[in-house]
Amino acid sequence: MNGMGEILVVEDTPASLKLLSDLLGNAGYLVRQAPDGELALWSASARPPELVLLDVNMPGIDGFEVCRRLKADPALCDIPVIFLSAQYEMDDKVRGFQCGAVDFIAKPYQTEEVLARAQAHIRLARTQKALKETLEELRSARAEVARNERMAALGALVAGVAHELNTPLGNSVLLASTLEDRARAFGSQIGEGVRRSDLETFAADTAKAAGLLLRSLYKTSELVESFKQVAVDQSQERRTRFELGQLVTQALQPMKASLAEQGIDLEVELPPALEMDSYARAVAHILQQLVRNAQVHAFGEIGSAGGVLRVHAAQLDGEQVRIEVHDNGCGIAPDTQQRIFDPFFTTRMGTGTGGLGLHVVHNLLSHVLGGQVSVDSKPGATCFCITLPLTAPALSP
Ligand SMILES: Nc1ncnc2c1ncn2[C@@H]1O[C@H](COP(=O)(O)OP(=O)(O)OP(=O)(O)O)[C@@H](O)[C@H]1O
Ligand SMILES: [Mg+2]
């Protein structure tokens, strides 16, 4: 690339063409000439110049048409085009800008004006190109960061699952090998004669070990099941349009009976006809998790007489919606609050999926729905607050 820039001059009058070319050439530009529109287009696509100076009136394809075709070609559309035309043709100016020109020089022109405009537009185009490249780099860097974050999140999840599986699997192996040893030892005793009481002890021990073994294996398969759920929830859903009120009602429907049975009052307050374009299953899953948590954790220990669960939604400025789930249960201790969104954090070992619930809620909001979740809690008043855009971001691959 020439330091000053390469300019394609398109002009059908040979004298004008030479005059302009000399002027620009003497100023240090690399100049290419085209005596008509056809050649101009051919020359531009053979090697895109940094600027086109284009005469309006030419036989054959005129300047406007040349400009239109340049602008229609994605490889050439960013090249600035300056029109050259007689001063009195006011209409030309308007038409020129309409077909994508950046500037207009009236004939007869002044040398300084031509040079100043050419330089300004080449600089501007270079800056724009650099900006575009930087933006592209930023975009791909951002995608890379998002990908890394997802991989890190997945890595943490897999590590957590492996860790969780390790305990019941380790126990299973230990129990199975103990059983095997005992059976062998017992088998070798048979030749020497076995007392009835030995037989009874062996049967009882074996049944007990087998029971423990089964429990460990059930726990293992439960964990695998929950891990599958996490993976499926996050990936296999399409964005759809739905009405939030309807979705909330549907999501809470299956939980109504057990809430009533527990004596918990469910109050639902929703704005009428709030349309969303988002991931319905993810939103429903989040609500169910929050309500289930209140059921199990907020009221579980202290009993639920007088328990109230309030689900409240409101539209916010900027096309956002806030959904709150309040309970008047036991509350969450401040140091616990910091950890409830961590994978496998639970205060109730051995129930549910062992602390994946809120981690999945957090992941769905930040990676799928483009929103966030926060918690505010003291004894007697806990509120999980989620905010999310009415239109979810498109999922990046
Ligand atoms: N409404 C609530 N009131 C009191 N404690 C809560 C509430 N919601 C969540 N918690 C606390 O946050 C912890 C983490 O919740 P999370 O949903 O991630 O796991 P979990 O419910 O224990 O297990 P699961 O994986 O089955 O959901 C709970 O163990 C509980 O201590
Ligand atoms: Mg939970």
Short mmCIF file of C-alpha atoms and ligand atoms in Angstrom, two decimals:
data_model
loop_
_atom_site.label_atom_id
_atom_site.label_comp_id
_atom_site.label_asym_id
_atom_site.label_seq_id
_atom_site.Cartn_x
_atom_site.Cartn_y
_atom_site.Cartn_z
CA MET A 1 0.00 0.00 0.00
CA ASN A 2 1.23 3.43 -0.97
CA GLY A 3 1.77 5.54 2.16
CA MET A 4 -0.46 8.32 0.91
CA GLY A 5 -3.01 6.02 -0.67
CA GLU A 6 -4.11 4.71 -4.03
CA ILE A 7 -6.80 6.65 -5.89
CA LEU A 8 -8.88 5.58 -8.85
CA VAL A 9 -9.78 8.56 -11.03
CA VAL A 10 -12.74 8.04 -13.35
CA GLU A 11 -13.24 10.75 -15.94
CA ASP A 12 -14.18 10.53 -19.63
CA THR A 13 -12.57 13.78 -20.77
CA PRO A 14 -8.90 12.94 -21.42
CA ALA A 15 -7.64 16.42 -20.54
CA SER A 16 -9.46 16.45 -17.19
CA LEU A 17 -8.31 12.92 -16.46
CA LYS A 18 -4.71 13.88 -17.01
CA LEU A 19 -5.00 17.08 -15.05
CA LEU A 20 -6.46 15.35 -11.99
CA SER A 21 -4.04 12.45 -12.22
CA ASP A 22 -1.03 14.74 -12.36
CA LEU A 23 -2.30 16.82 -9.51
CA LEU A 24 -2.76 13.79 -7.26
CA GLY A 25 0.37 12.06 -8.52
CA ASN A 26 2.49 15.10 -7.74
CA ALA A 27 1.05 15.18 -4.23
CA GLY A 28 2.38 11.67 -3.71
CA TYR A 29 -0.68 9.48 -4.36
CA LEU A 30 -0.60 6.37 -6.45
CA VAL A 31 -3.08 7.09 -9.24
CA ARG A 32 -4.98 4.71 -11.47
CA GLN A 33 -7.06 6.03 -14.33
CA ALA A 34 -10.30 4.84 -15.88
CA PRO A 35 -11.84 6.62 -18.88
CA ASP A 36 -15.33 5.14 -18.40
CA GLY A 37 -17.61 3.40 -15.90
CA GLU A 38 -17.08 -0.11 -17.22
CA LEU A 39 -13.31 0.08 -16.84
CA ALA A 40 -13.66 1.79 -13.48
CA LEU A 41 -15.67 -1.13 -12.06
CA TRP A 42 -13.29 -3.66 -13.55
CA SER A 43 -10.25 -1.83 -12.16
CA ALA A 44 -11.81 -1.41 -8.71
CA SER A 45 -12.66 -5.06 -8.38
CA ALA A 46 -9.27 -6.18 -9.73
CA ARG A 47 -7.56 -4.25 -6.94
CA PRO A 48 -9.66 -2.11 -4.60
CA PRO A 49 -8.32 1.47 -4.38
CA GLU A 50 -8.59 3.52 -1.21
CA LEU A 51 -10.60 6.28 -2.83
CA VAL A 52 -12.58 6.79 -6.05
CA LEU A 53 -12.89 10.19 -7.70
CA LEU A 54 -15.85 9.78 -10.00
CA ASP A 55 -17.15 12.00 -12.77
CA VAL A 56 -20.94 12.12 -12.83
CA ASN A 57 -21.51 12.56 -16.54
CA MET A 58 -20.01 9.85 -18.63
CA PRO A 59 -21.24 8.01 -21.68
CA GLY A 60 -22.31 4.41 -21.02
CA ILE A 61 -22.58 3.64 -17.33
CA ASP A 62 -22.73 7.01 -15.63
CA GLY A 63 -21.14 7.98 -12.32
CA PHE A 64 -24.26 7.29 -10.25
CA GLU A 65 -24.56 3.76 -11.57
CA VAL A 66 -20.84 3.08 -10.99
CA CYS A 67 -21.25 4.29 -7.43
CA ARG A 68 -24.36 2.16 -6.88
CA ARG A 69 -22.58 -0.96 -8.11
CA LEU A 70 -19.54 -0.29 -5.95
CA LYS A 71 -21.77 0.12 -2.90
CA ALA A 72 -23.62 -3.11 -3.73
CA ASP A 73 -20.40 -5.13 -3.71
CA PRO A 74 -19.45 -6.19 -0.16
CA ALA A 75 -15.77 -6.22 -1.13
CA LEU A 76 -15.88 -2.65 -2.45
CA CYS A 77 -18.67 -0.95 -0.52
CA ASP A 78 -16.35 0.60 2.07
CA ILE A 79 -14.29 2.53 -0.50
CA PRO A 80 -15.16 6.22 -0.23
CA VAL A 81 -16.45 7.76 -3.46
CA ILE A 82 -16.17 11.48 -4.23
CA PHE A 83 -18.23 12.82 -7.12
CA LEU A 84 -16.98 15.42 -9.56
CA SER A 85 -19.58 17.56 -11.28
CA ALA A 86 -20.30 21.00 -12.61
CA GLN A 87 -21.18 23.42 -9.84
CA TYR A 88 -24.66 24.32 -11.04
CA GLU A 89 -25.95 20.75 -10.99
CA MET A 90 -27.54 20.88 -7.53
CA ASP A 91 -29.60 17.73 -8.23
CA ASP A 92 -26.41 15.79 -8.88
CA LYS A 93 -25.29 16.46 -5.35
CA VAL A 94 -28.42 15.03 -3.80
CA ARG A 95 -28.45 12.01 -6.09
CA GLY A 96 -24.76 11.45 -5.45
CA PHE A 97 -25.21 11.29 -1.70
CA GLN A 98 -28.24 9.07 -2.15
CA CYS A 99 -26.24 6.46 -3.98
CA GLY A 100 -23.58 6.36 -1.29
CA ALA A 101 -20.98 9.03 -2.13
CA VAL A 102 -19.15 10.59 0.82
CA ASP A 103 -18.37 13.92 -0.79
CA PHE A 104 -18.78 16.13 -3.78
CA ILE A 105 -16.31 18.36 -5.59
CA ALA A 106 -17.63 21.00 -7.95
CA LYS A 107 -15.90 21.71 -11.25
CA PRO A 108 -13.91 23.76 -11.92
CA TYR A 109 -12.06 22.68 -8.80
CA GLN A 110 -9.27 24.17 -6.81
CA THR A 111 -6.14 22.06 -6.39
CA GLU A 112 -6.08 22.54 -2.61
CA GLU A 113 -9.68 21.50 -2.26
CA VAL A 114 -9.19 18.28 -4.19
CA LEU A 115 -6.08 17.39 -2.19
CA ALA A 116 -7.63 18.28 1.15
CA ARG A 117 -10.78 16.24 0.51
CA ALA A 118 -8.89 13.27 -0.88
CA GLN A 119 -6.60 13.20 2.14
CA ALA A 120 -9.46 13.61 4.61
CA HIS A 121 -11.48 10.76 3.16
CA ILE A 122 -8.58 8.36 2.84
CA ARG A 123 -7.68 9.02 6.48
CA LEU A 124 -11.26 8.60 7.56
CA ALA A 125 -11.62 5.33 5.65
CA ARG A 126 -8.38 4.03 7.14
CA THR A 127 -9.54 4.90 10.64
CA GLN A 128 -12.87 3.23 10.01
CA LYS A 129 -11.18 0.13 8.70
CA ALA A 130 -8.90 -0.03 11.73
CA LEU A 131 -11.91 0.43 14.01
CA LYS A 132 -13.78 -2.33 12.22
CA GLU A 133 -10.83 -4.67 12.64
CA THR A 134 -10.47 -3.79 16.31
CA LEU A 135 -14.18 -4.38 16.82
CA GLU A 136 -13.92 -7.73 15.09
CA GLU A 137 -10.97 -8.66 17.31
CA LEU A 138 -12.89 -7.56 20.39
CA ARG A 139 -15.86 -9.63 19.32
CA SER A 140 -13.85 -12.76 18.83
CA ALA A 141 -11.97 -12.13 22.08
CA ARG A 142 -15.29 -11.80 23.86
CA ALA A 143 -16.57 -15.02 22.29
CA GLU A 144 -13.35 -16.68 23.40
CA VAL A 145 -13.78 -15.42 26.96
CA ALA A 146 -17.39 -16.62 27.00
CA ARG A 147 -16.25 -20.00 25.70
CA ASN A 148 -13.52 -20.19 28.33
CA GLU A 149 -15.97 -19.24 31.05
CA ARG A 150 -18.34 -21.94 29.89
CA MET A 151 -15.53 -24.46 29.81
CA ALA A 152 -14.43 -23.40 33.29
CA ALA A 153 -18.01 -23.68 34.56
CA LEU A 154 -18.33 -27.08 32.94
CA GLY A 155 -14.97 -28.09 34.36
CA ALA A 156 -16.06 -27.08 37.87
CA LEU A 157 -19.30 -28.97 37.40
CA VAL A 158 -17.59 -32.11 36.16
CA ALA A 159 -15.07 -31.92 39.01
CA GLY A 160 -17.95 -31.53 41.44
CA VAL A 161 -19.83 -34.47 39.98
CA ALA A 162 -16.71 -36.61 40.03
CA HIS A 163 -16.13 -35.65 43.65
CA GLU A 164 -19.74 -36.39 44.60
CA LEU A 165 -19.70 -39.71 42.77
CA ASN A 166 -16.45 -40.70 44.37
CA THR A 167 -17.92 -41.19 47.84
CA PRO A 168 -20.80 -43.55 47.01
CA LEU A 169 -18.73 -45.38 44.40
CA GLY A 170 -15.81 -45.79 46.82
CA ASN A 171 -18.21 -47.13 49.44
CA SER A 172 -19.70 -49.54 46.91
CA VAL A 173 -16.30 -50.92 45.99
CA LEU A 174 -15.37 -51.33 49.64
CA LEU A 175 -18.65 -53.07 50.47
CA ALA A 176 -18.49 -55.35 47.44
CA SER A 177 -14.91 -56.42 48.15
CA THR A 178 -15.72 -57.02 51.83
CA LEU A 179 -18.64 -59.18 50.77
CA GLU A 180 -16.38 -61.10 48.43
CA ASP A 181 -13.75 -61.73 51.15
CA ARG A 182 -16.35 -62.86 53.62
CA ALA A 183 -18.03 -65.19 51.14
CA ARG A 184 -14.62 -66.76 50.32
CA ALA A 185 -13.70 -67.18 53.98
CA PHE A 186 -17.09 -68.64 54.71
CA GLY A 187 -16.85 -70.99 51.72
CA SER A 188 -13.52 -72.37 52.97
CA GLN A 189 -15.06 -72.95 56.41
CA ILE A 190 -17.79 -75.18 55.02
CA GLY A 191 -15.45 -78.20 54.74
CA GLU A 192 -14.68 -78.01 58.48
CA GLY A 193 -18.35 -77.90 59.33
CA VAL A 194 -20.44 -74.81 59.89
CA ARG A 195 -22.54 -74.08 62.95
CA ARG A 196 -26.03 -72.80 62.52
CA SER A 197 -25.18 -69.59 64.42
CA ASP A 198 -22.24 -68.93 62.02
CA LEU A 199 -24.61 -69.37 59.13
CA GLU A 200 -27.09 -66.97 60.66
CA THR A 201 -24.40 -64.35 61.32
CA PHE A 202 -23.13 -64.71 57.77
CA ALA A 203 -26.62 -64.29 56.29
CA ALA A 204 -27.36 -61.25 58.46
CA ASP A 205 -24.01 -59.57 57.67
CA THR A 206 -24.42 -60.28 53.98
CA ALA A 207 -27.93 -58.84 53.89
CA LYS A 208 -26.75 -55.72 55.73
CA ALA A 209 -23.76 -55.20 53.44
CA ALA A 210 -25.91 -55.76 50.36
CA GLY A 211 -28.41 -53.21 51.66
CA LEU A 212 -25.65 -50.64 52.15
CA LEU A 213 -24.27 -51.46 48.75
CA LEU A 214 -27.65 -50.90 47.16
CA ARG A 215 -28.04 -47.55 48.91
CA SER A 216 -24.68 -46.38 47.65
CA LEU A 217 -25.54 -47.44 44.15
CA TYR A 218 -28.93 -45.68 44.27
CA LYS A 219 -27.19 -42.51 45.40
CA THR A 220 -24.81 -42.86 42.48
CA SER A 221 -27.56 -43.21 39.93
CA GLU A 222 -29.48 -40.30 41.48
CA LEU A 223 -26.43 -38.09 41.02
CA VAL A 224 -25.98 -39.22 37.44
CA GLU A 225 -29.64 -38.41 36.83
CA SER A 226 -29.26 -34.90 38.23
CA PHE A 227 -26.14 -34.30 36.21
CA LYS A 228 -28.03 -35.30 33.07
CA GLN A 229 -30.74 -32.82 33.97
CA VAL A 230 -28.25 -29.99 34.28
CA ALA A 231 -26.77 -30.76 30.88
CA VAL A 232 -30.13 -31.08 29.12
CA ASP A 233 -31.67 -27.98 30.64
CA GLN A 234 -28.90 -25.80 29.40
CA SER A 235 -28.61 -26.91 25.84
CA GLN A 236 -31.71 -28.27 24.19
CA GLU A 237 -34.13 -25.44 24.08
CA ARG A 238 -35.34 -23.01 21.46
CA ARG A 239 -36.31 -19.47 22.18
CA THR A 240 -40.09 -19.04 22.02
CA ARG A 241 -42.71 -16.36 22.62
CA PHE A 242 -44.86 -16.82 25.68
CA GLU A 243 -46.90 -14.93 28.19
CA LEU A 244 -45.14 -14.78 31.55
CA GLY A 245 -48.29 -15.06 33.70
CA GLN A 246 -49.38 -18.20 31.94
CA LEU A 247 -45.95 -19.74 32.23
CA VAL A 248 -45.69 -19.02 35.96
CA THR A 249 -49.16 -20.45 36.61
CA GLN A 250 -48.30 -23.59 34.65
CA ALA A 251 -44.94 -24.01 36.35
CA LEU A 252 -46.45 -23.71 39.84
CA GLN A 253 -49.48 -25.91 39.13
CA PRO A 254 -47.84 -29.25 39.95
CA MET A 255 -46.51 -27.86 43.27
CA LYS A 256 -49.82 -26.47 44.52
CA ALA A 257 -51.05 -29.67 46.13
CA SER A 258 -47.95 -30.30 48.20
CA LEU A 259 -47.77 -26.63 49.27
CA ALA A 260 -51.37 -26.78 50.44
CA GLU A 261 -50.71 -30.06 52.21
CA GLN A 262 -47.80 -28.44 54.05
CA GLY A 263 -50.08 -25.55 55.00
CA ILE A 264 -48.13 -22.96 53.00
CA ASP A 265 -50.10 -20.09 51.49
CA LEU A 266 -49.13 -19.37 47.90
CA GLU A 267 -49.73 -15.83 46.70
CA VAL A 268 -49.06 -15.02 43.07
CA GLU A 269 -49.05 -11.48 41.70
CA LEU A 270 -48.33 -11.09 38.02
CA PRO A 271 -48.58 -8.22 35.56
CA PRO A 272 -51.27 -8.84 32.93
CA ALA A 273 -50.21 -9.90 29.43
CA LEU A 274 -46.45 -9.64 29.69
CA GLU A 275 -45.03 -11.11 26.49
CA MET A 276 -41.56 -12.61 26.53
CA ASP A 277 -39.33 -14.06 23.83
CA SER A 278 -37.11 -16.33 25.84
CA TYR A 279 -36.44 -19.86 27.01
CA ALA A 280 -39.68 -20.95 28.63
CA ARG A 281 -38.43 -24.20 30.12
CA ALA A 282 -35.47 -22.49 31.74
CA VAL A 283 -37.70 -19.82 33.31
CA ALA A 284 -40.14 -22.48 34.56
CA HIS A 285 -37.28 -24.57 35.94
CA ILE A 286 -35.90 -21.59 37.87
CA LEU A 287 -39.27 -20.81 39.45
CA GLN A 288 -39.79 -24.40 40.45
CA GLN A 289 -36.35 -24.60 42.03
CA LEU A 290 -36.93 -21.44 44.06
CA VAL A 291 -40.36 -22.54 45.24
CA ARG A 292 -39.12 -26.06 46.02
CA ASN A 293 -36.24 -24.58 48.02
CA ALA A 294 -38.61 -22.46 50.09
CA GLN A 295 -40.71 -25.55 50.70
CA VAL A 296 -37.78 -27.69 51.76
CA HIS A 297 -35.42 -25.24 53.42
CA ALA A 298 -37.43 -22.22 54.59
CA PHE A 299 -40.29 -24.14 56.17
CA GLY A 300 -38.89 -27.65 56.35
CA GLU A 301 -37.17 -27.45 59.73
CA ILE A 302 -39.39 -25.01 61.57
CA GLY A 303 -42.70 -26.39 60.33
CA SER A 304 -44.87 -24.32 58.07
CA ALA A 305 -47.78 -23.03 60.10
CA GLY A 306 -48.40 -19.49 58.90
CA GLY A 307 -45.99 -20.04 56.03
CA VAL A 308 -46.44 -17.67 53.13
CA LEU A 309 -44.79 -17.95 49.76
CA ARG A 310 -45.22 -14.98 47.47
CA VAL A 311 -44.30 -14.96 43.79
CA HIS A 312 -44.31 -11.48 42.35
CA ALA A 313 -43.38 -10.24 38.88
CA ALA A 314 -43.12 -6.73 37.45
CA GLN A 315 -41.92 -5.20 34.24
CA LEU A 316 -38.97 -2.84 34.59
CA ASP A 317 -37.65 -0.08 32.36
CA GLY A 318 -35.43 -1.15 29.51
CA GLU A 319 -37.46 -4.22 28.50
CA GLN A 320 -36.58 -6.16 31.62
CA VAL A 321 -38.67 -8.15 34.01
CA ARG A 322 -38.10 -8.81 37.70
CA ILE A 323 -39.47 -11.92 39.35
CA GLU A 324 -39.30 -12.27 43.12
CA VAL A 325 -39.92 -15.30 45.27
CA HIS A 326 -40.48 -14.33 48.92
CA ASP A 327 -40.89 -16.62 51.88
CA ASN A 328 -41.34 -15.91 55.58
CA GLY A 329 -39.39 -18.99 56.64
CA CYS A 330 -36.22 -19.52 58.64
CA GLY A 331 -33.93 -17.40 56.47
CA ILE A 332 -30.36 -18.04 55.33
CA ALA A 333 -27.39 -17.19 57.57
CA PRO A 334 -25.14 -14.45 56.12
CA ASP A 335 -22.07 -16.68 55.67
CA THR A 336 -24.23 -19.34 54.03
CA GLN A 337 -25.69 -16.80 51.59
CA GLN A 338 -22.26 -16.39 49.99
CA ARG A 339 -22.11 -20.04 49.03
CA ILE A 340 -25.62 -21.08 48.04
CA PHE A 341 -24.96 -20.63 44.30
CA ASP A 342 -21.82 -22.80 44.40
CA PRO A 343 -22.13 -26.24 42.84
CA PHE A 344 -22.86 -28.91 45.46
CA PHE A 345 -23.36 -26.48 48.31
CA THR A 346 -26.18 -27.76 50.45
CA THR A 347 -27.16 -27.64 54.10
CA ARG A 348 -29.14 -30.83 53.69
CA MET A 349 -26.94 -33.68 52.60
CA GLY A 350 -28.70 -36.68 51.21
CA THR A 351 -31.82 -34.95 49.94
CA GLY A 352 -32.50 -33.78 46.39
CA THR A 353 -29.55 -33.42 44.06
CA GLY A 354 -27.10 -32.43 46.75
CA GLY A 355 -26.80 -28.72 46.13
CA LEU A 356 -27.02 -28.33 42.37
CA GLY A 357 -30.37 -26.50 42.45
CA LEU A 358 -29.27 -22.88 42.82
CA HIS A 359 -26.10 -23.44 40.84
CA VAL A 360 -28.25 -24.43 37.86
CA VAL A 361 -30.53 -21.42 38.49
CA HIS A 362 -27.49 -19.14 38.41
CA ASN A 363 -26.08 -20.78 35.28
CA LEU A 364 -29.35 -20.67 33.38
CA LEU A 365 -29.73 -16.99 34.17
CA SER A 366 -26.24 -15.91 33.32
CA HIS A 367 -25.50 -18.21 30.38
CA VAL A 368 -28.91 -18.74 28.78
CA LEU A 369 -31.38 -16.03 29.75
CA GLY A 370 -29.01 -13.06 29.96
CA GLY A 371 -30.15 -12.16 33.47
CA GLN A 372 -29.06 -12.44 37.08
CA VAL A 373 -30.17 -13.68 40.46
CA SER A 374 -29.64 -12.22 43.91
CA VAL A 375 -30.76 -13.09 47.40
CA ASP A 376 -31.72 -11.04 50.39
CA SER A 377 -32.47 -12.90 53.56
CA LYS A 378 -33.01 -12.61 57.28
CA PRO A 379 -35.05 -14.82 59.60
CA GLY A 380 -38.69 -14.52 58.58
CA ALA A 381 -38.00 -12.79 55.25
CA THR A 382 -36.11 -14.33 52.36
CA CYS A 383 -36.32 -12.99 48.84
CA PHE A 384 -34.78 -14.49 45.72
CA CYS A 385 -34.87 -11.82 43.05
CA ILE A 386 -34.22 -12.55 39.39
CA THR A 387 -34.06 -10.00 36.61
CA LEU A 388 -33.95 -10.90 32.97
CA PRO A 389 -34.56 -9.27 29.60
CA LEU A 390 -37.96 -9.79 27.95
CA THR A 391 -36.04 -10.89 24.88
CA ALA A 392 -33.32 -13.39 25.65
CA PRO A 393 -29.99 -13.04 23.87
CA ALA A 394 -29.36 -15.47 21.02
CA LEU A 395 -27.37 -18.43 22.29
CA SER A 396 -23.82 -18.40 21.04
CA PRO A 397 -22.71 -21.77 19.68
N1 LIG B 1 -35.75 -20.18 50.65
C1 LIG B 1 -34.71 -20.64 51.36
N2 LIG B 1 -34.67 -20.54 52.70
C2 LIG B 1 -33.62 -21.00 53.41
N3 LIG B 1 -32.53 -21.58 52.87
C3 LIG B 1 -32.48 -21.70 51.53
C4 LIG B 1 -33.56 -21.25 50.71
N4 LIG B 1 -33.21 -21.51 49.43
C5 LIG B 1 -32.00 -22.07 49.45
N5 LIG B 1 -31.55 -22.21 50.71
C6 LIG B 1 -30.23 -22.74 51.11
O1 LIG B 1 -29.39 -22.79 49.97
C7 LIG B 1 -28.80 -24.07 49.85
C8 LIG B 1 -28.51 -24.38 48.41
O2 LIG B 1 -29.71 -24.55 47.68
P1 LIG B 1 -29.72 -25.44 46.39
O3 LIG B 1 -31.06 -25.37 45.77
O4 LIG B 1 -28.55 -25.08 45.54
O5 LIG B 1 -29.41 -26.89 46.94
P2 LIG B 1 -30.37 -27.85 47.74
O6 LIG B 1 -31.78 -27.36 47.68
O7 LIG B 1 -29.77 -28.07 49.07
O8 LIG B 1 -30.24 -29.19 46.90
P3 LIG B 1 -30.87 -29.45 45.45
O9 LIG B 1 -29.70 -29.74 44.60
O10 LIG B 1 -31.76 -30.61 45.61
O11 LIG B 1 -31.60 -28.23 45.03
C9 LIG B 1 -29.78 -24.99 50.51
O12 LIG B 1 -29.16 -26.17 50.96
C10 LIG B 1 -30.28 -24.12 51.66
O13 LIG B 1 -29.38 -24.16 52.75
MG MG B 2 -32.68 -26.80 45.89
#
